[in-house]
PDB file of C-alpha atoms and ligand atoms in Angstrom:
ATOM      1  CA  MET J   1     156.822  -4.855 117.755  1.00 49.00           C
ATOM      2  CA  LYS J   2     154.184  -3.702 119.335  1.00 53.00           C
ATOM      3  CA  LYS J   3     157.380  -2.112 122.112  1.00 56.00           C
ATOM      4  CA  MET J   4     158.637  -0.372 119.037  1.00 54.00           C
ATOM      5  CA  LYS J   5     155.214   1.153 118.237  1.00 57.00           C
ATOM      6  CA  ILE J   6     154.464   2.517 120.857  1.00 54.00           C
ATOM      7  CA  TRP J   7     157.928   4.281 121.571  1.00 55.00           C
ATOM      8  CA  LEU J   8     157.485   5.936 118.235  1.00 52.00           C
ATOM      9  CA  VAL J   9     153.695   7.553 119.475  1.00 52.00           C
ATOM     10  CA  PHE J  10     155.505   8.419 122.310  1.00 53.00           C
ATOM     11  CA  ALA J  11     158.759  10.537 119.946  1.00 54.00           C
ATOM     12  CA  SER J  12     156.263  12.480 117.601  1.00 56.00           C
ATOM     13  CA  LEU J  13     153.930  13.028 120.929  1.00 49.00           C
ATOM     14  CA  ALA J  14     158.020  14.273 122.706  1.00 52.00           C
ATOM     15  CA  ALA J  15     158.532  15.800 118.645  1.00 51.00           C
ATOM     16  CA  LEU J  16     155.248  17.767 118.164  1.00 49.00           C
ATOM     17  CA  LEU J  17     155.603  19.419 122.319  1.00 47.00           C
ATOM     18  CA  VAL J  18     158.186  20.652 121.278  1.00 47.00           C
ATOM     19  CA  LEU J  19     157.489  21.960 117.656  1.00 47.00           C
ATOM     20  CA  GLY J  20     154.571  24.086 119.275  1.00 46.00           C
ATOM     21  CA  ALA J  21     156.843  25.322 121.514  1.00 46.00           C
ATOM     22  CA  CYS J  22     159.138  26.929 119.152  1.00 46.00           C
ATOM     23  CA  SER J  23     156.680  28.389 117.202  1.00 44.00           C
ATOM     24  CA  SER J  24     154.386  30.001 120.421  1.00 43.00           C
ATOM     25  CA  SER J  25     157.767  31.620 121.556  1.00 42.00           C
ATOM     26  CA  PRO J  26     158.244  34.392 119.105  1.00 42.00           C
ATOM     27  CA  ALA J  27     154.940  35.658 118.911  1.00 47.00           C
ATOM     28  CA  GLU J  28     154.852  36.546 122.897  1.00 49.00           C
ATOM     29  CA  GLY J  29     157.777  38.579 122.666  1.00 51.00           C
ATOM     30  CA  ASP J  30     156.388  40.455 119.697  1.00 60.00           C
ATOM     31  CA  GLU J  31     153.174  41.119 121.806  1.00 78.00           C
ATOM     32  CA  ILE J  32     154.514  44.124 124.088  1.00 91.00           C
ATOM     33  CA  SER J  33     151.806  46.825 123.063  1.00 95.00           C
ATOM     34  CA  VAL J  34     152.153  50.050 122.094  1.00 96.00           C
ATOM     35  CA  GLY J  35     151.565  51.629 126.069  1.00 97.00           C
ATOM     36  CA  GLU J  36     154.370  49.481 126.878  1.00 96.00           C
ATOM     37  CA  GLN J  37     156.649  50.781 124.004  1.00 96.00           C
ATOM     38  CA  VAL J  38     155.986  54.390 124.494  1.00 97.00           C
ATOM     39  CA  ASP J  39     154.972  53.913 128.429  1.00 97.00           C
ATOM     40  CA  TYR J  40     152.035  55.222 127.436  1.00 98.00           C
ATOM     41  CA  THR J  41     152.776  59.106 126.523  1.00 98.00           C
ATOM     42  CA  ILE J  42     151.401  60.931 124.395  1.00 98.00           C
ATOM     43  CA  THR J  43     153.816  63.344 122.589  1.00 98.00           C
ATOM     44  CA  GLY J  44     152.025  66.798 122.682  1.00 98.00           C
ATOM     45  CA  THR J  45     152.531  70.891 120.740  1.00 98.00           C
ATOM     46  CA  ASP J  46     152.013  74.141 122.571  1.00 97.00           C
ATOM     47  CA  PRO J  47     148.895  74.276 125.996  1.00 97.00           C
ATOM     48  CA  GLY J  48     146.122  76.356 124.789  1.00 96.00           C
ATOM     49  CA  SER J  49     146.575  74.636 120.852  1.00 97.00           C
ATOM     50  CA  GLY J  50     143.189  72.430 119.895  1.00 97.00           C
ATOM     51  CA  LEU J  51     145.646  69.647 119.330  1.00 98.00           C
ATOM     52  CA  MET J  52     146.212  69.426 123.011  1.00 98.00           C
ATOM     53  CA  ARG J  53     142.246  69.659 123.668  1.00 98.00           C
ATOM     54  CA  LEU J  54     141.488  67.147 121.608  1.00 98.00           C
ATOM     55  CA  SER J  55     143.464  64.791 122.013  1.00 98.00           C
ATOM     56  CA  ALA J  56     142.775  65.043 125.860  1.00 98.00           C
ATOM     57  CA  GLN J  57     138.935  64.924 124.382  1.00 98.00           C
ATOM     58  CA  ALA J  58     140.195  61.930 122.247  1.00 98.00           C
ATOM     59  CA  MET J  59     142.134  60.149 125.377  1.00 98.00           C
ATOM     60  CA  GLU J  60     138.562  59.937 127.021  1.00 98.00           C
ATOM     61  CA  ASP J  61     136.791  58.734 123.905  1.00 98.00           C
ATOM     62  CA  TYR J  62     139.225  56.017 123.775  1.00 98.00           C
ATOM     63  CA  ASN J  63     139.751  54.782 127.141  1.00 97.00           C
ATOM     64  CA  LEU J  64     143.990  56.167 127.163  1.00 98.00           C
ATOM     65  CA  SER J  65     143.585  57.026 130.563  1.00 95.00           C
ATOM     66  CA  GLU J  66     146.843  55.284 131.616  1.00 96.00           C
ATOM     67  CA  TRP J  67     148.296  57.852 128.964  1.00 98.00           C
ATOM     68  CA  THR J  68     150.188  60.488 129.753  1.00 98.00           C
ATOM     69  CA  LEU J  69     149.501  63.887 127.445  1.00 98.00           C
ATOM     70  CA  THR J  70     153.385  65.590 127.324  1.00 98.00           C
ATOM     71  CA  GLU J  71     152.827  69.650 126.744  1.00 97.00           C
ATOM     72  CA  GLY J  72     155.499  71.340 124.797  1.00 96.00           C
ATOM     73  CA  SER J  73     155.508  72.824 121.805  1.00 96.00           C
ATOM     74  CA  ALA J  74     155.343  72.615 118.548  1.00 95.00           C
ATOM     75  CA  ALA J  75     159.560  72.891 117.819  1.00 96.00           C
ATOM     76  CA  GLY J  76     159.702  70.342 120.856  1.00 97.00           C
ATOM     77  CA  MET J  77     157.274  67.790 119.330  1.00 97.00           C
ATOM     78  CA  THR J  78     158.958  67.822 115.744  1.00 97.00           C
ATOM     79  CA  ALA J  79     162.151  67.611 117.375  1.00 98.00           C
ATOM     80  CA  GLN J  80     161.607  64.542 119.611  1.00 98.00           C
ATOM     81  CA  LEU J  81     160.135  62.584 116.814  1.00 98.00           C
ATOM     82  CA  ASP J  82     162.468  63.393 114.279  1.00 98.00           C
ATOM     83  CA  LYS J  83     164.949  61.756 117.105  1.00 98.00           C
ATOM     84  CA  ALA J  84     162.575  58.697 117.575  1.00 98.00           C
ATOM     85  CA  TYR J  85     162.598  57.739 113.523  1.00 98.00           C
ATOM     86  CA  LYS J  86     166.060  58.041 113.252  1.00 98.00           C
ATOM     87  CA  ASN J  87     166.730  55.162 116.217  1.00 98.00           C
ATOM     88  CA  LYS J  88     163.359  53.515 114.343  1.00 98.00           C
ATOM     89  CA  GLU J  89     161.709  53.700 117.586  1.00 98.00           C
ATOM     90  CA  PRO J  90     157.921  54.124 118.577  1.00 98.00           C
ATOM     91  CA  ILE J  91     156.530  57.205 119.262  1.00 98.00           C
ATOM     92  CA  VAL J  92     153.220  58.308 119.495  1.00 98.00           C
ATOM     93  CA  PHE J  93     152.079  62.231 118.708  1.00 98.00           C
ATOM     94  CA  VAL J  94     150.091  64.771 117.956  1.00 98.00           C
ATOM     95  CA  ALA J  95     150.265  66.062 113.686  1.00 98.00           C
ATOM     96  CA  TRP J  96     148.572  68.598 111.894  1.00 97.00           C
ATOM     97  CA  SER J  97     148.827  69.215 108.541  1.00 97.00           C
ATOM     98  CA  PRO J  98     149.321  70.578 105.940  1.00 97.00           C
ATOM     99  CA  HIS J  99     153.237  69.960 107.642  1.00 97.00           C
ATOM    100  CA  TRP J 100     156.519  69.559 106.461  1.00 96.00           C
ATOM    101  CA  MET J 101     156.339  66.282 108.823  1.00 97.00           C
ATOM    102  CA  PHE J 102     154.834  64.361 105.990  1.00 96.00           C
ATOM    103  CA  ASN J 103     157.114  65.440 103.576  1.00 94.00           C
ATOM    104  CA  LYS J 104     160.771  64.211 105.519  1.00 95.00           C
ATOM    105  CA  TYR J 105     158.904  60.796 107.204  1.00 98.00           C
ATOM    106  CA  ASP J 106     156.960  59.018 106.740  1.00 98.00           C
ATOM    107  CA  LEU J 107     153.891  58.861 108.596  1.00 98.00           C
ATOM    108  CA  LYS J 108     149.980  57.901 109.124  1.00 98.00           C
ATOM    109  CA  TYR J 109     147.154  59.645 111.075  1.00 98.00           C
ATOM    110  CA  LEU J 110     145.542  57.229 113.301  1.00 98.00           C
ATOM    111  CA  ASP J 111     141.903  56.024 112.012  1.00 98.00           C
ATOM    112  CA  ASP J 112     139.810  57.985 114.581  1.00 98.00           C
ATOM    113  CA  PRO J 113     136.760  55.766 114.477  1.00 98.00           C
ATOM    114  CA  LYS J 114     134.702  58.026 116.970  1.00 98.00           C
ATOM    115  CA  LEU J 115     135.576  61.907 115.113  1.00 97.00           C
ATOM    116  CA  THR J 116     136.994  63.562 118.385  1.00 98.00           C
ATOM    117  CA  TYR J 117     139.157  64.728 116.008  1.00 98.00           C
ATOM    118  CA  GLY J 118     136.378  65.215 113.717  1.00 96.00           C
ATOM    119  CA  GLU J 119     136.147  65.785 109.342  1.00 96.00           C
ATOM    120  CA  PRO J 120     138.752  68.092 107.586  1.00 96.00           C
ATOM    121  CA  GLU J 121     138.491  71.262 108.163  1.00 98.00           C
ATOM    122  CA  GLU J 122     139.750  74.690 107.568  1.00 98.00           C
ATOM    123  CA  ILE J 123     141.698  77.686 107.955  1.00 98.00           C
ATOM    124  CA  HIS J 124     140.146  81.096 108.411  1.00 98.00           C
ATOM    125  CA  THR J 125     140.926  84.385 108.225  1.00 98.00           C
ATOM    126  CA  ILE J 126     139.504  86.042 111.272  1.00 98.00           C
ATOM    127  CA  ALA J 127     139.824  90.353 111.526  1.00 98.00           C
ATOM    128  CA  ARG J 128     138.899  93.059 114.283  1.00 98.00           C
ATOM    129  CA  LEU J 129     135.346  94.607 114.322  1.00 98.00           C
ATOM    130  CA  GLY J 130     136.310  97.910 112.144  1.00 98.00           C
ATOM    131  CA  LEU J 131     138.376  96.880 110.305  1.00 98.00           C
ATOM    132  CA  GLN J 132     136.974  97.137 107.078  1.00 98.00           C
ATOM    133  CA  ASP J 133     135.981 100.566 107.428  1.00 98.00           C
ATOM    134  CA  ASP J 134     139.822 101.675 108.792  1.00 98.00           C
ATOM    135  CA  HIS J 135     141.741 100.018 105.762  1.00 98.00           C
ATOM    136  CA  PRO J 136     139.583  99.062 103.628  1.00 98.00           C
ATOM    137  CA  VAL J 137     142.620  97.951 100.888  1.00 98.00           C
ATOM    138  CA  ALA J 138     143.975  95.394 103.854  1.00 98.00           C
ATOM    139  CA  TYR J 139     140.572  94.567 104.151  1.00 98.00           C
ATOM    140  CA  GLU J 140     140.002  93.279 101.127  1.00 98.00           C
ATOM    141  CA  PHE J 141     143.258  91.203  99.990  1.00 98.00           C
ATOM    142  CA  LEU J 142     142.134  89.346 103.221  1.00 98.00           C
ATOM    143  CA  ASP J 143     138.882  88.408 101.718  1.00 98.00           C
ATOM    144  CA  ARG J 144     140.313  87.827  99.253  1.00 98.00           C
ATOM    145  CA  PHE J 145     143.401  85.290 100.498  1.00 98.00           C
ATOM    146  CA  ASN J 146     143.306  81.654  99.922  1.00 98.00           C
ATOM    147  CA  TRP J 147     145.522  79.146  98.676  1.00 98.00           C
ATOM    148  CA  ALA J 148     146.628  75.496  98.301  1.00 98.00           C
ATOM    149  CA  SER J 149     148.857  73.170 101.050  1.00 96.00           C
ATOM    150  CA  ASP J 150     151.047  72.583  97.864  1.00 96.00           C
ATOM    151  CA  ASP J 151     151.540  75.950  98.401  1.00 97.00           C
ATOM    152  CA  MET J 152     152.166  76.633 102.261  1.00 98.00           C
ATOM    153  CA  GLY J 153     154.193  73.168 101.496  1.00 97.00           C
ATOM    154  CA  GLU J 154     157.236  75.255  99.735  1.00 97.00           C
ATOM    155  CA  VAL J 155     157.397  78.159 101.866  1.00 98.00           C
ATOM    156  CA  MET J 156     157.191  75.992 105.252  1.00 97.00           C
ATOM    157  CA  VAL J 157     160.158  73.141 103.533  1.00 96.00           C
ATOM    158  CA  ASP J 158     162.282  76.091 102.587  1.00 97.00           C
ATOM    159  CA  ILE J 159     162.006  77.487 106.241  1.00 97.00           C
ATOM    160  CA  GLN J 160     162.344  73.817 107.104  1.00 95.00           C
ATOM    161  CA  ASN J 161     165.707  74.213 105.090  1.00 96.00           C
ATOM    162  CA  GLY J 162     166.891  77.168 106.658  1.00 97.00           C
ATOM    163  CA  MET J 163     165.572  79.612 104.456  1.00 98.00           C
ATOM    164  CA  GLU J 164     164.512  82.651 106.276  1.00 98.00           C
ATOM    165  CA  PRO J 165     160.395  82.789 107.488  1.00 98.00           C
ATOM    166  CA  GLU J 166     160.706  86.648 105.015  1.00 98.00           C
ATOM    167  CA  GLU J 167     163.004  85.072 102.890  1.00 98.00           C
ATOM    168  CA  ALA J 168     161.133  82.432 102.172  1.00 98.00           C
ATOM    169  CA  ALA J 169     157.729  84.306 101.775  1.00 98.00           C
ATOM    170  CA  ALA J 170     159.334  86.447  98.888  1.00 98.00           C
ATOM    171  CA  LYS J 171     160.292  84.053  97.256  1.00 98.00           C
ATOM    172  CA  TRP J 172     157.038  82.379  96.796  1.00 98.00           C
ATOM    173  CA  VAL J 173     155.516  85.226  96.249  1.00 98.00           C
ATOM    174  CA  ASN J 174     157.613  86.712  93.254  1.00 98.00           C
ATOM    175  CA  GLU J 175     157.372  83.065  91.595  1.00 98.00           C
ATOM    176  CA  ASN J 176     153.538  82.699  92.229  1.00 98.00           C
ATOM    177  CA  THR J 177     152.624  86.225  90.796  1.00 98.00           C
ATOM    178  CA  ASP J 178     149.778  84.924  89.008  1.00 98.00           C
ATOM    179  CA  LYS J 179     148.281  83.794  92.048  1.00 98.00           C
ATOM    180  CA  VAL J 180     149.063  86.935  93.942  1.00 98.00           C
ATOM    181  CA  GLN J 181     147.818  89.369  91.450  1.00 98.00           C
ATOM    182  CA  GLU J 182     144.348  87.836  92.063  1.00 98.00           C
ATOM    183  CA  TRP J 183     144.693  88.544  95.827  1.00 98.00           C
ATOM    184  CA  ILE J 184     145.573  92.240  94.845  1.00 98.00           C
ATOM    185  CA  ASP J 185     143.686  93.414  91.331  1.00 98.00           C
ATOM    186  CA  GLY J 186     142.943  97.016  91.406  1.00 98.00           C
ATOM    187  CA  LEU J 187     143.821  97.531  94.927  1.00 98.00           C
ATOM    188  CA  GLU J 188     144.922 101.342  94.887  1.00 98.00           C
ATOM    189  CA  PRO J 189     148.463 100.399  97.359  1.00 98.00           C
ATOM    190  CA  VAL J 190     148.335 103.162 100.246  1.00 98.00           C
ATOM    191  CA  ASP J 191     151.437 104.957 102.392  1.00 98.00           C
ATOM    192  CA  GLY J 192     152.614 103.367 105.233  1.00 98.00           C
ATOM    193  CA  ASP J 193     149.878 102.727 107.372  1.00 98.00           C
ATOM    194  CA  PRO J 194     150.728 100.642 110.391  1.00 98.00           C
ATOM    195  CA  PHE J 195     149.679  96.776 110.065  1.00 98.00           C
ATOM    196  CA  ALA J 196     149.258  94.018 112.862  1.00 98.00           C
ATOM    197  CA  LEU J 197     148.811  90.146 112.324  1.00 98.00           C
ATOM    198  CA  SER J 198     149.706  87.481 115.188  1.00 98.00           C
ATOM    199  CA  TYR J 199     150.652  84.304 115.390  1.00 98.00           C
ATOM    200  CA  VAL J 200     151.154  81.010 116.597  1.00 97.00           C
ATOM    201  CA  ALA J 201     154.940  79.007 116.153  1.00 95.00           C
ATOM    202  CA  TRP J 202     153.151  76.485 114.301  1.00 96.00           C
ATOM    203  CA  ASP J 203     154.778  75.597 111.071  1.00 96.00           C
ATOM    204  CA  SER J 204     152.201  76.073 108.911  1.00 97.00           C
ATOM    205  CA  GLU J 205     151.073  79.425 110.533  1.00 97.00           C
ATOM    206  CA  LEU J 206     154.956  80.633 110.459  1.00 97.00           C
ATOM    207  CA  ALA J 207     154.271  80.363 106.227  1.00 98.00           C
ATOM    208  CA  SER J 208     151.210  81.385 106.205  1.00 98.00           C
ATOM    209  CA  THR J 209     151.571  85.351 107.945  1.00 98.00           C
ATOM    210  CA  ASN J 210     155.486  85.778 106.419  1.00 98.00           C
ATOM    211  CA  VAL J 211     153.665  85.541 102.667  1.00 98.00           C
ATOM    212  CA  VAL J 212     150.225  88.223 103.962  1.00 98.00           C
ATOM    213  CA  ARG J 213     152.537  90.184 105.867  1.00 98.00           C
ATOM    214  CA  TYR J 214     155.007  90.168 102.557  1.00 98.00           C
ATOM    215  CA  VAL J 215     152.132  90.705 100.761  1.00 98.00           C
ATOM    216  CA  LEU J 216     150.993  93.615 102.526  1.00 98.00           C
ATOM    217  CA  GLU J 217     153.962  95.441 102.537  1.00 98.00           C
ATOM    218  CA  GLU J 218     156.095  95.501  99.109  1.00 98.00           C
ATOM    219  CA  LYS J 219     152.762  95.273  97.287  1.00 98.00           C
ATOM    220  CA  LEU J 220     150.288  96.749  99.090  1.00 98.00           C
ATOM    221  CA  GLY J 221     152.118  99.857 101.072  1.00 98.00           C
ATOM    222  CA  TYR J 222     151.409  98.961 104.583  1.00 98.00           C
ATOM    223  CA  GLU J 223     153.880  99.170 106.947  1.00 98.00           C
ATOM    224  CA  ALA J 224     152.958  95.580 108.653  1.00 98.00           C
ATOM    225  CA  LYS J 225     154.108  93.570 111.196  1.00 98.00           C
ATOM    226  CA  ALA J 226     153.874  90.320 112.503  1.00 98.00           C
ATOM    227  CA  LEU J 227     154.134  89.191 116.430  1.00 98.00           C
ATOM    228  CA  GLN J 228     154.508  86.006 117.390  1.00 98.00           C
ATOM    229  CA  VAL J 229     152.343  85.184 120.517  1.00 98.00           C
ATOM    230  CA  GLU J 230     150.562  82.047 121.910  1.00 97.00           C
ATOM    231  CA  ILE J 231     147.058  80.874 121.016  1.00 98.00           C
ATOM    232  CA  GLY J 232     145.307  82.101 123.794  1.00 98.00           C
ATOM    233  CA  PRO J 233     146.933  86.069 122.926  1.00 98.00           C
ATOM    234  CA  MET J 234     146.127  85.215 119.725  1.00 98.00           C
ATOM    235  CA  TRP J 235     142.639  85.458 119.576  1.00 98.00           C
ATOM    236  CA  LEU J 236     141.991  87.636 122.136  1.00 98.00           C
ATOM    237  CA  GLY J 237     144.285  90.171 120.876  1.00 98.00           C
ATOM    238  CA  VAL J 238     141.796  90.469 117.813  1.00 98.00           C
ATOM    239  CA  ALA J 239     139.113  90.333 119.717  1.00 98.00           C
ATOM    240  CA  ASN J 240     139.605  94.011 121.344  1.00 98.00           C
ATOM    241  CA  GLY J 241     141.447  95.058 118.916  1.00 98.00           C
ATOM    242  CA  ASP J 242     144.710  95.379 119.320  1.00 98.00           C
ATOM    243  CA  VAL J 243     145.837  93.181 116.169  1.00 98.00           C
ATOM    244  CA  ASP J 244     144.690  93.684 113.025  1.00 98.00           C
ATOM    245  CA  ALA J 245     143.669  90.384 111.291  1.00 99.00           C
ATOM    246  CA  ILE J 246     144.721  87.114 112.345  1.00 98.00           C
ATOM    247  CA  VAL J 247     145.477  83.514 109.149  1.00 98.00           C
ATOM    248  CA  ALA J 248     145.588  80.688 111.646  1.00 98.00           C
ATOM    249  CA  ALA J 249     142.088  79.861 112.454  1.00 98.00           C
ATOM    250  CA  TRP J 250     141.247  76.077 112.216  1.00 98.00           C
ATOM    251  CA  LEU J 251     137.423  75.939 111.840  1.00 98.00           C
ATOM    252  CA  PRO J 252     135.329  74.952 112.880  1.00 97.00           C
ATOM    253  CA  ILE J 253     136.540  71.896 115.238  1.00 97.00           C
ATOM    254  CA  THR J 254     140.046  72.594 116.346  1.00 97.00           C
ATOM    255  CA  HIS J 255     139.756  76.546 117.722  1.00 98.00           C
ATOM    256  CA  SER J 256     135.816  75.894 118.301  1.00 97.00           C
ATOM    257  CA  ASP J 257     136.524  77.004 122.309  1.00 98.00           C
ATOM    258  CA  TYR J 258     138.185  80.101 120.986  1.00 98.00           C
ATOM    259  CA  TRP J 259     135.635  80.696 118.473  1.00 98.00           C
ATOM    260  CA  LYS J 260     132.942  79.933 120.829  1.00 98.00           C
ATOM    261  CA  GLU J 261     135.065  82.501 123.214  1.00 98.00           C
ATOM    262  CA  TYR J 262     135.305  85.570 121.304  1.00 98.00           C
ATOM    263  CA  GLY J 263     132.925  84.820 118.424  1.00 98.00           C
ATOM    264  CA  GLU J 264     130.871  87.774 118.534  1.00 98.00           C
ATOM    265  CA  GLN J 265     133.701  89.779 118.876  1.00 97.00           C
ATOM    266  CA  LEU J 266     135.225  89.227 115.825  1.00 98.00           C
ATOM    267  CA  ASP J 267     135.090  89.565 111.017  1.00 98.00           C
ATOM    268  CA  ASP J 268     135.117  85.833 110.342  1.00 98.00           C
ATOM    269  CA  LEU J 269     136.366  86.363 106.209  1.00 98.00           C
ATOM    270  CA  GLY J 270     136.305  82.937 105.567  1.00 98.00           C
ATOM    271  CA  ALA J 271     138.565  80.317 103.995  1.00 98.00           C
ATOM    272  CA  ASN J 272     142.127  80.777 103.553  1.00 98.00           C
ATOM    273  CA  MET J 273     143.070  76.977 103.266  1.00 98.00           C
ATOM    274  CA  VAL J 274     140.072  74.288 102.843  1.00 98.00           C
ATOM    275  CA  ASN J 275     140.847  70.305 103.791  1.00 97.00           C
ATOM    276  CA  VAL J 276     143.466  70.918 106.487  1.00 98.00           C
ATOM    277  CA  LYS J 277     143.915  68.227 109.084  1.00 97.00           C
ATOM    278  CA  SER J 278     144.775  66.662 112.626  1.00 96.00           C
ATOM    279  CA  GLY J 279     144.734  64.330 115.011  1.00 98.00           C
ATOM    280  CA  LEU J 280     147.235  61.800 116.296  1.00 98.00           C
ATOM    281  CA  ALA J 281     149.674  59.504 113.976  1.00 98.00           C
ATOM    282  CA  VAL J 282     153.245  57.218 114.597  1.00 98.00           C
ATOM    283  CA  PRO J 283     155.697  56.954 111.323  1.00 98.00           C
ATOM    284  CA  ALA J 284     154.224  53.841 109.039  1.00 98.00           C
ATOM    285  CA  TYR J 285     157.332  51.308 110.671  1.00 98.00           C
ATOM    286  CA  MET J 286     154.930  50.585 113.747  1.00 98.00           C
ATOM    287  CA  GLU J 287     152.588  48.834 111.280  1.00 97.00           C
ATOM    288  CA  ASP J 288     150.502  47.430 113.773  1.00 95.00           C
ATOM    289  CA  VAL J 289     148.699  50.119 115.165  1.00 97.00           C
ATOM    290  CA  ASN J 290     146.763  52.179 112.763  1.00 98.00           C
ATOM    291  CA  SER J 291     144.100  53.017 114.556  1.00 98.00           C
ATOM    292  CA  ILE J 292     143.468  55.040 118.064  1.00 98.00           C
ATOM    293  CA  GLU J 293     141.506  52.120 119.321  1.00 98.00           C
ATOM    294  CA  ASP J 294     144.991  50.226 118.982  1.00 97.00           C
ATOM    295  CA  LEU J 295     146.599  52.497 122.062  1.00 97.00           C
ATOM    296  CA  GLN J 296     143.836  50.523 124.106  1.00 93.00           C
ATOM    297  CA  SER J 297     145.766  47.984 125.877  1.00 73.00           C
TER     298      SER J 297
HETATM  299  N1  PBE R   1     147.949  72.901 115.387  1.00 92.51           N
HETATM  300  C1  PBE R   1     148.419  74.113 113.693  1.00 92.51           C
HETATM  301  C2  PBE R   1     146.888  74.413 116.185  1.00 92.51           C
HETATM  302  C3  PBE R   1     146.492  74.715 114.717  1.00 92.51           C
HETATM  303  C4  PBE R   1     147.344  74.734 114.320  1.00 92.51           C
HETATM  304  C5  PBE R   1     146.622  71.299 114.585  1.00 92.51           C
HETATM  305  C6  PBE R   1     148.600  72.814 116.915  1.00 92.51           C
HETATM  306  C7  PBE R   1     146.135  73.655 117.315  1.00 92.51           C
HETATM  307  O1  PBE R   1     145.711  74.438 117.737  1.00 92.51           O
HETATM  308  O2  PBE R   1     146.213  72.221 117.694  1.00 92.51           O
END
């Protein structure tokens, strides 16, 4: 009898040990860090852009010294996101909104408790000095120009679905006559005066710049062109007067370095859109990653 009891105690202990081992092993398998999952890579965008500067700063602020921020372009970033998303693979990337990527994919911004990327900000319209005297009609329209992220979203989605930017802009302007009328009310069209805008190939700015160019051209009589350039030349061009205006200035945070350098040689016409945002993001299927702090390992 005594022998039997000892045997039972022994057997239950063994069973407990086996159970313990079983329940702990799957959890261990899940514990590959985010860094390991994505090879310690943050997928970046165009060199010189605000997001590259802020992301380098975030890597310092959050002690992500073993991480690399890749340089490329906005189109390259969305291509990599698309590939990862289709295969349900992990990816950590720079993101901003408004952008069609948030309509097409289920994504989430990572919390930024240190506010490296700042609070939501604005996109400003910036004119060269002297524009008001030289082109008062265009100046007044640009000063009034403002729209909502849903408006920009419509143009961006059409372009993303294959429409030419000029065509998507024309469609939006012709479908939103009330809003456009507010921008141009009482303005007397000119007779083919040349006007130069410039912009960077960010999807948001492709949409806004094409809408503004279309209104200048079709409603206000300008011979307006939109030059696609890199971010440095965009700011320099409007500061030295080669270009008349830009509608692509993310302020006060994202482009603060350019504003610091050129602000005194520029005329800030204020926000054309409010409540825009940028930061680091991941697909929603990366359930355990919710904050930039979760990238620390
Ligand atoms: N962006 C899009 C730009 C501004 C607009 C957020 C990629 C940047 O400078 O980072």
